[in-house]
Amino acid sequence: MAKAISSAQTIKAKRTERYGAGEAARWREIAQAERMLRPRWPLTDVQRAAFRSRFSDAQCDELGGRAKSGQVFREGLDWAARIQKTLEGPHEGLRYSEERFTWLLECLLALAKERALYKSAQGSPGAARCLGEHVRAASLETREYLLGMLAELAGGVEAEVEALARAQGTVSDDRDLAASLRALSLLAQDWLRRQGDVDRALVASAGLTDAHAQSAWRSADDLERAASAAARVASDGADAAHEGADAAGNGADAASDGAEAAGDGSAQGEAGGTGKRDPAALVRAEGRLLREMAVAMRSFAEARRKNRSIRKLVPGPGTRGVLKPRKAQASEPEAPASAQEAPASESEATLAAASAPDHGAPYHAAMNGHLPM
């Protein structure tokens, strides 16, 4: 019995080590996408809805089910570095807007977060804890920036200062932080609705926009979703651990099975077991990024015909079967990519993202912890 329990503990330790390495990789993915998105001016909900409306959920689901999310993310990150470099230089003839690129980056970040969420829902308490910490840190950053703008608007006017103090609230726990974000969002919306010339001039001077108010509200939603995910994983883990302990008392094989259940959670999660996250959300995020990559690929190919200095976006092994189906490849054989035409490496994408100027970081702080809606 002792030998069986020791073996079970070894299995659990190895799984814990594997989970740790996987979690680190997933959070690196999120950090890479955030570094590229952070300097950019945020989209409004109207802009976001407009881009989202171009492809239905069903269309995204269909495409997302035909590729692997890890490969799609890595190639999407490479493309993003290429697109960013192109937009920063002369790009005559390219009909691909800065706003559309920001939306692609949001889709990239959404996929990275869905990958982390899905894994945390498979019974990894460490992943759920990291997710909660990440969302809280981003929410605090969003709150601090919005507070700064609202304080500038309030100035020394007593009534405005009191209104801001009421909305500010506290951040002692995630529930209080979410309430503070919603109250500050409502106060920001109140300023944006004011029609007086003086108020409108102040709002313009402070740089307050609908996007900032909307981001604060979404950040509160994200806090609540992360807390719910953490509670679900904790509950599932406790149930699995209890079942594992019962099984361990029945013999060596049962002890090993119990440790596996305690480490991994229920093995039925992906098939729709109780309390586990439906992978459909991951497939949809993957498909939406692929749809946006296809839009960018067409735009760059069209621009290339007019301006040879613009390089095409070439699908790699992870996306070629989706973005460039066999029928299209057969009718238009693809020449071997030159060193210039080849997709950027992951290190190139990371370096490009890290070197992006961070002078506008506060404007996109709200996106840094948001879970896809």
Short mmCIF file of C-alpha atoms in Angstrom, two decimals:
data_model
loop_
_atom_site.label_atom_id
_atom_site.label_comp_id
_atom_site.label_asym_id
_atom_site.label_seq_id
_atom_site.Cartn_x
_atom_site.Cartn_y
_atom_site.Cartn_z
CA MET A 1 0.00 0.00 0.00
CA ALA A 2 2.79 2.42 0.97
CA LYS A 3 4.57 1.70 -2.30
CA ALA A 4 1.39 2.34 -4.27
CA ILE A 5 0.78 5.65 -2.50
CA SER A 6 4.38 6.71 -3.13
CA SER A 7 3.94 5.90 -6.82
CA ALA A 8 0.73 7.92 -6.91
CA GLN A 9 2.49 10.87 -5.29
CA THR A 10 5.25 10.67 -7.91
CA ILE A 11 2.66 10.72 -10.69
CA LYS A 12 0.98 13.73 -9.10
CA ALA A 13 4.32 15.58 -8.73
CA LYS A 14 5.14 15.01 -12.40
CA ARG A 15 1.73 16.28 -13.45
CA THR A 16 2.13 19.34 -11.24
CA GLU A 17 5.48 20.07 -12.88
CA ARG A 18 3.94 19.67 -16.32
CA TYR A 19 1.03 21.94 -15.40
CA GLY A 20 3.49 24.57 -14.17
CA ALA A 21 5.42 24.60 -17.44
CA GLY A 22 2.18 24.74 -19.44
CA GLU A 23 0.82 27.61 -17.37
CA ALA A 24 4.03 29.60 -17.83
CA ALA A 25 3.82 29.13 -21.60
CA ARG A 26 0.19 30.25 -21.71
CA TRP A 27 0.86 33.37 -19.68
CA ARG A 28 3.78 34.19 -21.96
CA GLU A 29 1.33 34.07 -24.86
CA ILE A 30 -0.96 36.56 -23.12
CA ALA A 31 1.98 38.84 -22.30
CA GLN A 32 3.18 38.79 -25.92
CA ALA A 33 -0.23 39.80 -27.25
CA GLU A 34 -0.62 42.48 -24.59
CA ARG A 35 2.73 44.08 -25.40
CA MET A 36 1.60 44.64 -28.96
CA LEU A 37 -1.86 45.86 -28.00
CA ARG A 38 -0.91 48.13 -25.09
CA PRO A 39 0.40 51.17 -27.05
CA ARG A 40 -2.62 51.29 -29.36
CA TRP A 41 -5.66 53.51 -28.98
CA PRO A 42 -8.58 51.38 -27.72
CA LEU A 43 -11.57 50.53 -29.86
CA THR A 44 -15.04 51.64 -28.86
CA ASP A 45 -17.79 49.07 -28.41
CA VAL A 46 -19.33 50.31 -31.66
CA GLN A 47 -16.10 49.69 -33.60
CA ARG A 48 -15.69 46.32 -31.96
CA ALA A 49 -19.27 45.32 -32.76
CA ALA A 50 -18.83 46.48 -36.36
CA PHE A 51 -15.79 44.25 -36.93
CA ARG A 52 -17.38 41.34 -35.08
CA SER A 53 -20.50 41.58 -37.23
CA ARG A 54 -18.58 40.76 -40.42
CA PHE A 55 -18.36 37.08 -39.47
CA SER A 56 -21.03 35.14 -37.60
CA ASP A 57 -20.27 32.89 -34.66
CA ALA A 58 -21.16 29.90 -36.85
CA GLN A 59 -18.62 30.95 -39.47
CA CYS A 60 -15.93 31.33 -36.81
CA ASP A 61 -16.82 27.95 -35.27
CA GLU A 62 -16.52 26.24 -38.63
CA LEU A 63 -13.06 27.65 -39.28
CA GLY A 64 -11.78 27.23 -35.73
CA GLY A 65 -12.54 23.53 -35.71
CA ARG A 66 -10.07 22.92 -38.53
CA ALA A 67 -6.82 24.01 -36.87
CA LYS A 68 -4.91 23.78 -33.58
CA SER A 69 -5.17 26.80 -31.31
CA GLY A 70 -1.49 26.85 -30.31
CA GLN A 71 -0.28 26.94 -33.90
CA VAL A 72 -2.89 29.52 -34.85
CA PHE A 73 -1.79 31.77 -32.00
CA ARG A 74 1.90 31.54 -32.86
CA GLU A 75 1.37 32.27 -36.54
CA GLY A 76 -1.05 35.07 -35.66
CA LEU A 77 1.63 36.62 -33.45
CA ASP A 78 4.16 36.41 -36.28
CA TRP A 79 1.73 38.09 -38.66
CA ALA A 80 0.96 40.81 -36.15
CA ALA A 81 4.66 41.70 -35.94
CA ARG A 82 4.83 41.85 -39.74
CA ILE A 83 1.69 43.99 -39.99
CA GLN A 84 2.91 46.37 -37.30
CA LYS A 85 6.22 46.85 -39.07
CA THR A 86 4.44 47.53 -42.37
CA LEU A 87 2.03 50.07 -40.88
CA GLU A 88 4.86 51.93 -39.19
CA GLY A 89 6.56 52.57 -42.56
CA PRO A 90 5.40 53.77 -45.99
CA HIS A 91 2.58 51.52 -47.14
CA GLU A 92 0.95 53.19 -50.12
CA GLY A 93 -1.75 51.02 -51.67
CA LEU A 94 -2.48 49.05 -48.48
CA ARG A 95 -6.13 49.24 -47.47
CA TYR A 96 -5.80 47.91 -43.97
CA SER A 97 -6.67 50.34 -41.20
CA GLU A 98 -5.06 50.84 -37.83
CA GLU A 99 -8.44 50.07 -36.24
CA ARG A 100 -8.71 46.75 -38.06
CA PHE A 101 -5.22 45.84 -36.88
CA THR A 102 -6.19 46.67 -33.31
CA TRP A 103 -9.18 44.35 -33.69
CA LEU A 104 -6.90 41.56 -34.95
CA LEU A 105 -4.70 42.07 -31.87
CA GLU A 106 -7.78 41.88 -29.65
CA CYS A 107 -8.69 38.58 -31.32
CA LEU A 108 -5.13 37.35 -30.74
CA LEU A 109 -5.33 38.27 -27.07
CA ALA A 110 -8.79 36.71 -26.79
CA LEU A 111 -7.45 33.40 -28.11
CA ALA A 112 -4.53 33.45 -25.66
CA LYS A 113 -6.92 34.02 -22.78
CA GLU A 114 -9.38 31.37 -23.92
CA ARG A 115 -6.48 28.90 -24.01
CA ALA A 116 -5.60 29.81 -20.42
CA LEU A 117 -9.24 29.72 -19.32
CA TYR A 118 -9.84 26.34 -20.90
CA LYS A 119 -6.84 24.81 -19.17
CA SER A 120 -7.81 26.30 -15.82
CA ALA A 121 -11.26 24.77 -16.24
CA GLN A 122 -9.67 21.33 -16.66
CA GLY A 123 -8.79 21.27 -13.00
CA SER A 124 -5.58 23.29 -12.66
CA PRO A 125 -5.91 25.50 -9.57
CA GLY A 126 -2.61 27.21 -10.38
CA ALA A 127 -3.92 28.37 -13.75
CA ALA A 128 -7.12 29.70 -12.20
CA ARG A 129 -5.13 31.55 -9.53
CA CYS A 130 -2.80 33.10 -12.12
CA LEU A 131 -5.79 34.16 -14.17
CA GLY A 132 -7.39 35.89 -11.20
CA GLU A 133 -4.16 37.71 -10.31
CA HIS A 134 -3.67 38.82 -13.89
CA VAL A 135 -7.21 40.16 -14.24
CA ARG A 136 -7.03 41.99 -10.92
CA ALA A 137 -3.73 43.67 -11.81
CA ALA A 138 -5.12 44.85 -15.15
CA SER A 139 -8.34 46.05 -13.51
CA LEU A 140 -6.40 48.10 -10.97
CA GLU A 141 -4.45 49.69 -13.81
CA THR A 142 -7.68 50.51 -15.65
CA ARG A 143 -9.19 52.01 -12.51
CA GLU A 144 -6.12 54.13 -11.75
CA TYR A 145 -6.06 55.63 -15.22
CA LEU A 146 -9.78 56.39 -15.30
CA LEU A 147 -9.54 57.90 -11.82
CA GLY A 148 -6.81 60.22 -13.04
CA MET A 149 -8.94 61.54 -15.90
CA LEU A 150 -12.00 61.99 -13.70
CA ALA A 151 -9.94 63.79 -11.04
CA GLU A 152 -8.69 66.16 -13.73
CA LEU A 153 -12.28 66.83 -14.78
CA ALA A 154 -13.44 67.38 -11.19
CA GLY A 155 -10.73 69.91 -10.43
CA GLY A 156 -11.57 71.80 -7.24
CA VAL A 157 -15.35 71.92 -7.76
CA GLU A 158 -16.76 70.59 -4.49
CA ALA A 159 -19.77 68.80 -5.97
CA GLU A 160 -17.63 67.06 -8.59
CA VAL A 161 -15.00 66.03 -6.03
CA GLU A 162 -17.71 64.53 -3.80
CA ALA A 163 -19.23 62.63 -6.73
CA LEU A 164 -15.82 61.19 -7.58
CA ALA A 165 -15.19 60.19 -3.96
CA ARG A 166 -18.50 58.30 -3.87
CA ALA A 167 -17.72 56.47 -7.11
CA GLN A 168 -14.15 55.67 -6.14
CA GLY A 169 -15.06 53.11 -3.49
CA THR A 170 -12.43 50.66 -2.27
CA VAL A 171 -10.35 47.81 -3.71
CA SER A 172 -10.07 45.58 -0.65
CA ASP A 173 -11.31 42.57 -2.62
CA ASP A 174 -12.40 41.76 -6.16
CA ARG A 175 -16.06 42.42 -5.41
CA ASP A 176 -15.29 45.94 -4.17
CA LEU A 177 -12.96 46.55 -7.12
CA ALA A 178 -15.68 45.52 -9.58
CA ALA A 179 -18.17 47.84 -7.88
CA SER A 180 -15.69 50.71 -8.02
CA LEU A 181 -15.06 50.16 -11.73
CA ARG A 182 -18.77 50.19 -12.52
CA ALA A 183 -19.36 53.34 -10.49
CA LEU A 184 -16.44 55.11 -12.17
CA SER A 185 -17.69 53.97 -15.56
CA LEU A 186 -21.12 55.48 -14.85
CA LEU A 187 -19.53 58.73 -13.72
CA ALA A 188 -17.44 58.85 -16.90
CA GLN A 189 -20.56 58.27 -18.98
CA ASP A 190 -22.26 61.13 -17.15
CA TRP A 191 -19.42 63.46 -18.16
CA LEU A 192 -19.59 62.26 -21.76
CA ARG A 193 -23.34 63.00 -21.93
CA ARG A 194 -22.98 66.61 -20.81
CA GLN A 195 -23.74 69.08 -23.58
CA GLY A 196 -22.41 72.34 -22.13
CA ASP A 197 -19.53 73.93 -24.01
CA VAL A 198 -17.39 74.11 -20.86
CA ASP A 199 -17.96 70.47 -19.94
CA ARG A 200 -17.31 69.29 -23.49
CA ALA A 201 -14.08 71.27 -23.62
CA LEU A 202 -12.95 69.72 -20.33
CA VAL A 203 -13.76 66.20 -21.53
CA ALA A 204 -11.81 66.75 -24.73
CA SER A 205 -8.84 68.14 -22.80
CA ALA A 206 -8.79 65.17 -20.40
CA GLY A 207 -8.95 62.72 -23.30
CA LEU A 208 -11.95 60.87 -21.90
CA THR A 209 -13.79 58.75 -24.50
CA ASP A 210 -16.56 56.16 -24.63
CA ALA A 211 -13.88 53.49 -24.94
CA HIS A 212 -12.50 54.29 -21.48
CA ALA A 213 -15.91 54.10 -19.82
CA GLN A 214 -16.75 50.87 -21.64
CA SER A 215 -13.39 49.32 -20.76
CA ALA A 216 -13.92 49.93 -17.05
CA TRP A 217 -17.31 48.22 -17.18
CA ARG A 218 -15.92 45.24 -19.08
CA SER A 219 -13.06 45.03 -16.60
CA ALA A 220 -15.60 44.57 -13.81
CA ASP A 221 -17.24 41.79 -15.83
CA ASP A 222 -13.86 40.13 -16.23
CA LEU A 223 -13.22 40.18 -12.50
CA GLU A 224 -16.50 38.42 -11.87
CA ARG A 225 -15.85 35.81 -14.54
CA ALA A 226 -12.36 35.09 -13.21
CA ALA A 227 -13.69 34.74 -9.66
CA SER A 228 -16.39 32.36 -10.89
CA ALA A 229 -13.82 30.25 -12.77
CA ALA A 230 -11.56 30.05 -9.71
CA ALA A 231 -14.46 29.00 -7.48
CA ARG A 232 -15.53 26.32 -9.96
CA VAL A 233 -12.02 24.88 -10.24
CA ALA A 234 -11.62 24.86 -6.45
CA SER A 235 -14.92 23.04 -6.05
CA ASP A 236 -14.07 20.50 -8.74
CA GLY A 237 -10.61 19.94 -7.27
CA ALA A 238 -12.03 19.34 -3.79
CA ASP A 239 -14.53 16.81 -5.13
CA ALA A 240 -11.84 15.02 -7.14
CA ALA A 241 -9.47 14.94 -4.16
CA HIS A 242 -12.21 13.45 -1.98
CA GLU A 243 -12.96 10.78 -4.55
CA GLY A 244 -9.24 10.07 -4.88
CA ALA A 245 -8.86 9.63 -1.14
CA ASP A 246 -11.77 7.16 -1.06
CA ALA A 247 -10.34 5.25 -3.96
CA ALA A 248 -6.89 5.09 -2.34
CA GLY A 249 -8.33 3.05 0.49
CA ASN A 250 -9.41 0.28 -1.87
CA GLY A 251 -5.98 -0.79 -3.08
CA ALA A 252 -2.88 0.21 -5.03
CA ASP A 253 -4.63 0.72 -8.36
CA ALA A 254 -7.37 2.78 -6.75
CA ALA A 255 -4.75 4.93 -4.96
CA SER A 256 -3.08 5.77 -8.26
CA ASP A 257 -6.43 6.59 -9.87
CA GLY A 258 -7.35 8.80 -6.94
CA ALA A 259 -4.14 10.83 -7.24
CA GLU A 260 -4.78 11.26 -10.92
CA ALA A 261 -8.31 12.48 -10.26
CA ALA A 262 -7.07 14.90 -7.59
CA GLY A 263 -4.38 16.32 -9.89
CA ASP A 264 -6.35 16.52 -13.10
CA GLY A 265 -9.95 16.99 -12.00
CA SER A 266 -12.66 14.99 -13.68
CA ALA A 267 -11.56 13.33 -16.91
CA GLN A 268 -14.99 14.06 -18.34
CA GLY A 269 -14.44 17.84 -18.61
CA GLU A 270 -13.79 18.05 -22.32
CA ALA A 271 -16.75 15.79 -23.04
CA GLY A 272 -19.10 18.08 -21.16
CA GLY A 273 -18.71 16.88 -17.56
CA THR A 274 -20.22 18.87 -14.70
CA GLY A 275 -18.43 22.12 -13.92
CA LYS A 276 -16.04 22.04 -16.86
CA ARG A 277 -15.70 24.71 -19.51
CA ASP A 278 -17.15 24.02 -22.95
CA PRO A 279 -14.28 24.07 -25.49
CA ALA A 280 -16.65 25.74 -27.98
CA ALA A 281 -15.50 29.13 -26.65
CA LEU A 282 -11.89 28.23 -27.48
CA VAL A 283 -12.84 27.04 -30.98
CA ARG A 284 -14.77 30.25 -31.61
CA ALA A 285 -11.90 32.50 -30.50
CA GLU A 286 -9.55 30.51 -32.72
CA GLY A 287 -11.92 30.80 -35.69
CA ARG A 288 -12.41 34.54 -35.24
CA LEU A 289 -8.66 35.11 -35.27
CA LEU A 290 -8.37 33.00 -38.43
CA ARG A 291 -11.12 35.05 -40.10
CA GLU A 292 -9.24 38.25 -39.29
CA MET A 293 -5.98 36.76 -40.51
CA ALA A 294 -7.74 35.98 -43.81
CA VAL A 295 -8.88 39.62 -44.08
CA ALA A 296 -5.32 40.84 -43.52
CA MET A 297 -3.90 38.29 -45.97
CA ARG A 298 -6.24 39.47 -48.74
CA SER A 299 -5.48 43.14 -48.04
CA PHE A 300 -1.73 42.59 -48.17
CA ALA A 301 -1.95 40.43 -51.31
CA GLU A 302 -3.97 43.14 -53.07
CA ALA A 303 -1.53 45.85 -51.98
CA ARG A 304 1.42 43.74 -53.14
CA ARG A 305 0.13 43.89 -56.73
CA LYS A 306 0.33 47.68 -56.60
CA ASN A 307 3.33 48.17 -54.34
CA ARG A 308 6.09 45.58 -54.49
CA SER A 309 7.64 46.86 -51.28
CA ILE A 310 4.70 45.43 -49.32
CA ARG A 311 5.31 41.80 -48.41
CA LYS A 312 2.58 39.20 -48.50
CA LEU A 313 1.37 37.44 -45.37
CA VAL A 314 2.14 33.78 -46.01
CA PRO A 315 0.28 31.05 -44.07
CA GLY A 316 2.53 28.64 -42.20
CA PRO A 317 2.06 24.92 -41.57
CA GLY A 318 -0.47 25.53 -38.80
CA THR A 319 -2.85 27.68 -40.86
CA ARG A 320 -2.10 26.81 -44.49
CA GLY A 321 -4.80 24.16 -44.68
CA VAL A 322 -7.39 26.70 -43.47
CA LEU A 323 -6.26 29.99 -45.00
CA LYS A 324 -5.05 28.45 -48.24
CA PRO A 325 -6.99 25.23 -48.92
CA ARG A 326 -5.53 22.54 -51.17
CA LYS A 327 -7.75 23.49 -54.10
CA ALA A 328 -6.39 27.03 -54.08
CA GLN A 329 -2.82 25.77 -53.68
CA ALA A 330 -3.24 23.44 -56.66
CA SER A 331 -4.58 26.17 -58.93
CA GLU A 332 -1.95 28.66 -57.82
CA PRO A 333 1.27 26.91 -56.76
CA GLU A 334 3.05 28.78 -54.05
CA ALA A 335 6.66 29.57 -54.78
CA PRO A 336 9.09 28.84 -51.94
CA ALA A 337 9.14 31.80 -49.63
CA SER A 338 12.29 33.85 -49.80
CA ALA A 339 14.05 35.02 -46.72
CA GLN A 340 12.18 38.29 -47.07
CA GLU A 341 8.77 36.68 -47.65
CA ALA A 342 9.00 34.04 -44.92
CA PRO A 343 6.87 34.62 -41.83
CA ALA A 344 8.72 36.21 -38.95
CA SER A 345 9.96 33.88 -36.25
CA GLU A 346 8.42 33.90 -32.80
CA SER A 347 11.52 35.64 -31.45
CA GLU A 348 11.16 38.31 -34.14
CA ALA A 349 7.53 38.79 -33.20
CA THR A 350 8.42 39.05 -29.53
CA LEU A 351 11.23 41.53 -30.19
CA ALA A 352 9.01 43.64 -32.42
CA ALA A 353 6.32 43.68 -29.78
CA ALA A 354 8.75 44.53 -27.00
CA SER A 355 10.27 47.39 -28.97
CA ALA A 356 6.90 49.02 -29.64
CA PRO A 357 6.70 52.47 -28.01
CA ASP A 358 4.80 52.41 -24.75
CA HIS A 359 3.90 56.11 -24.64
CA GLY A 360 0.23 55.29 -25.08
CA ALA A 361 0.15 52.41 -22.61
CA PRO A 362 -2.56 53.86 -20.35
CA TYR A 363 -4.97 54.17 -23.26
CA HIS A 364 -5.09 50.42 -23.69
CA ALA A 365 -4.60 49.36 -20.08
CA ALA A 366 -8.21 48.27 -20.05
CA MET A 367 -7.51 45.51 -22.52
CA ASN A 368 -4.76 43.90 -20.47
CA GLY A 369 -6.94 41.69 -18.35
CA HIS A 370 -10.10 41.36 -20.33
CA LEU A 371 -11.61 38.02 -20.99
CA PRO A 372 -13.35 37.61 -24.34
CA MET A 373 -17.06 38.30 -24.12
#
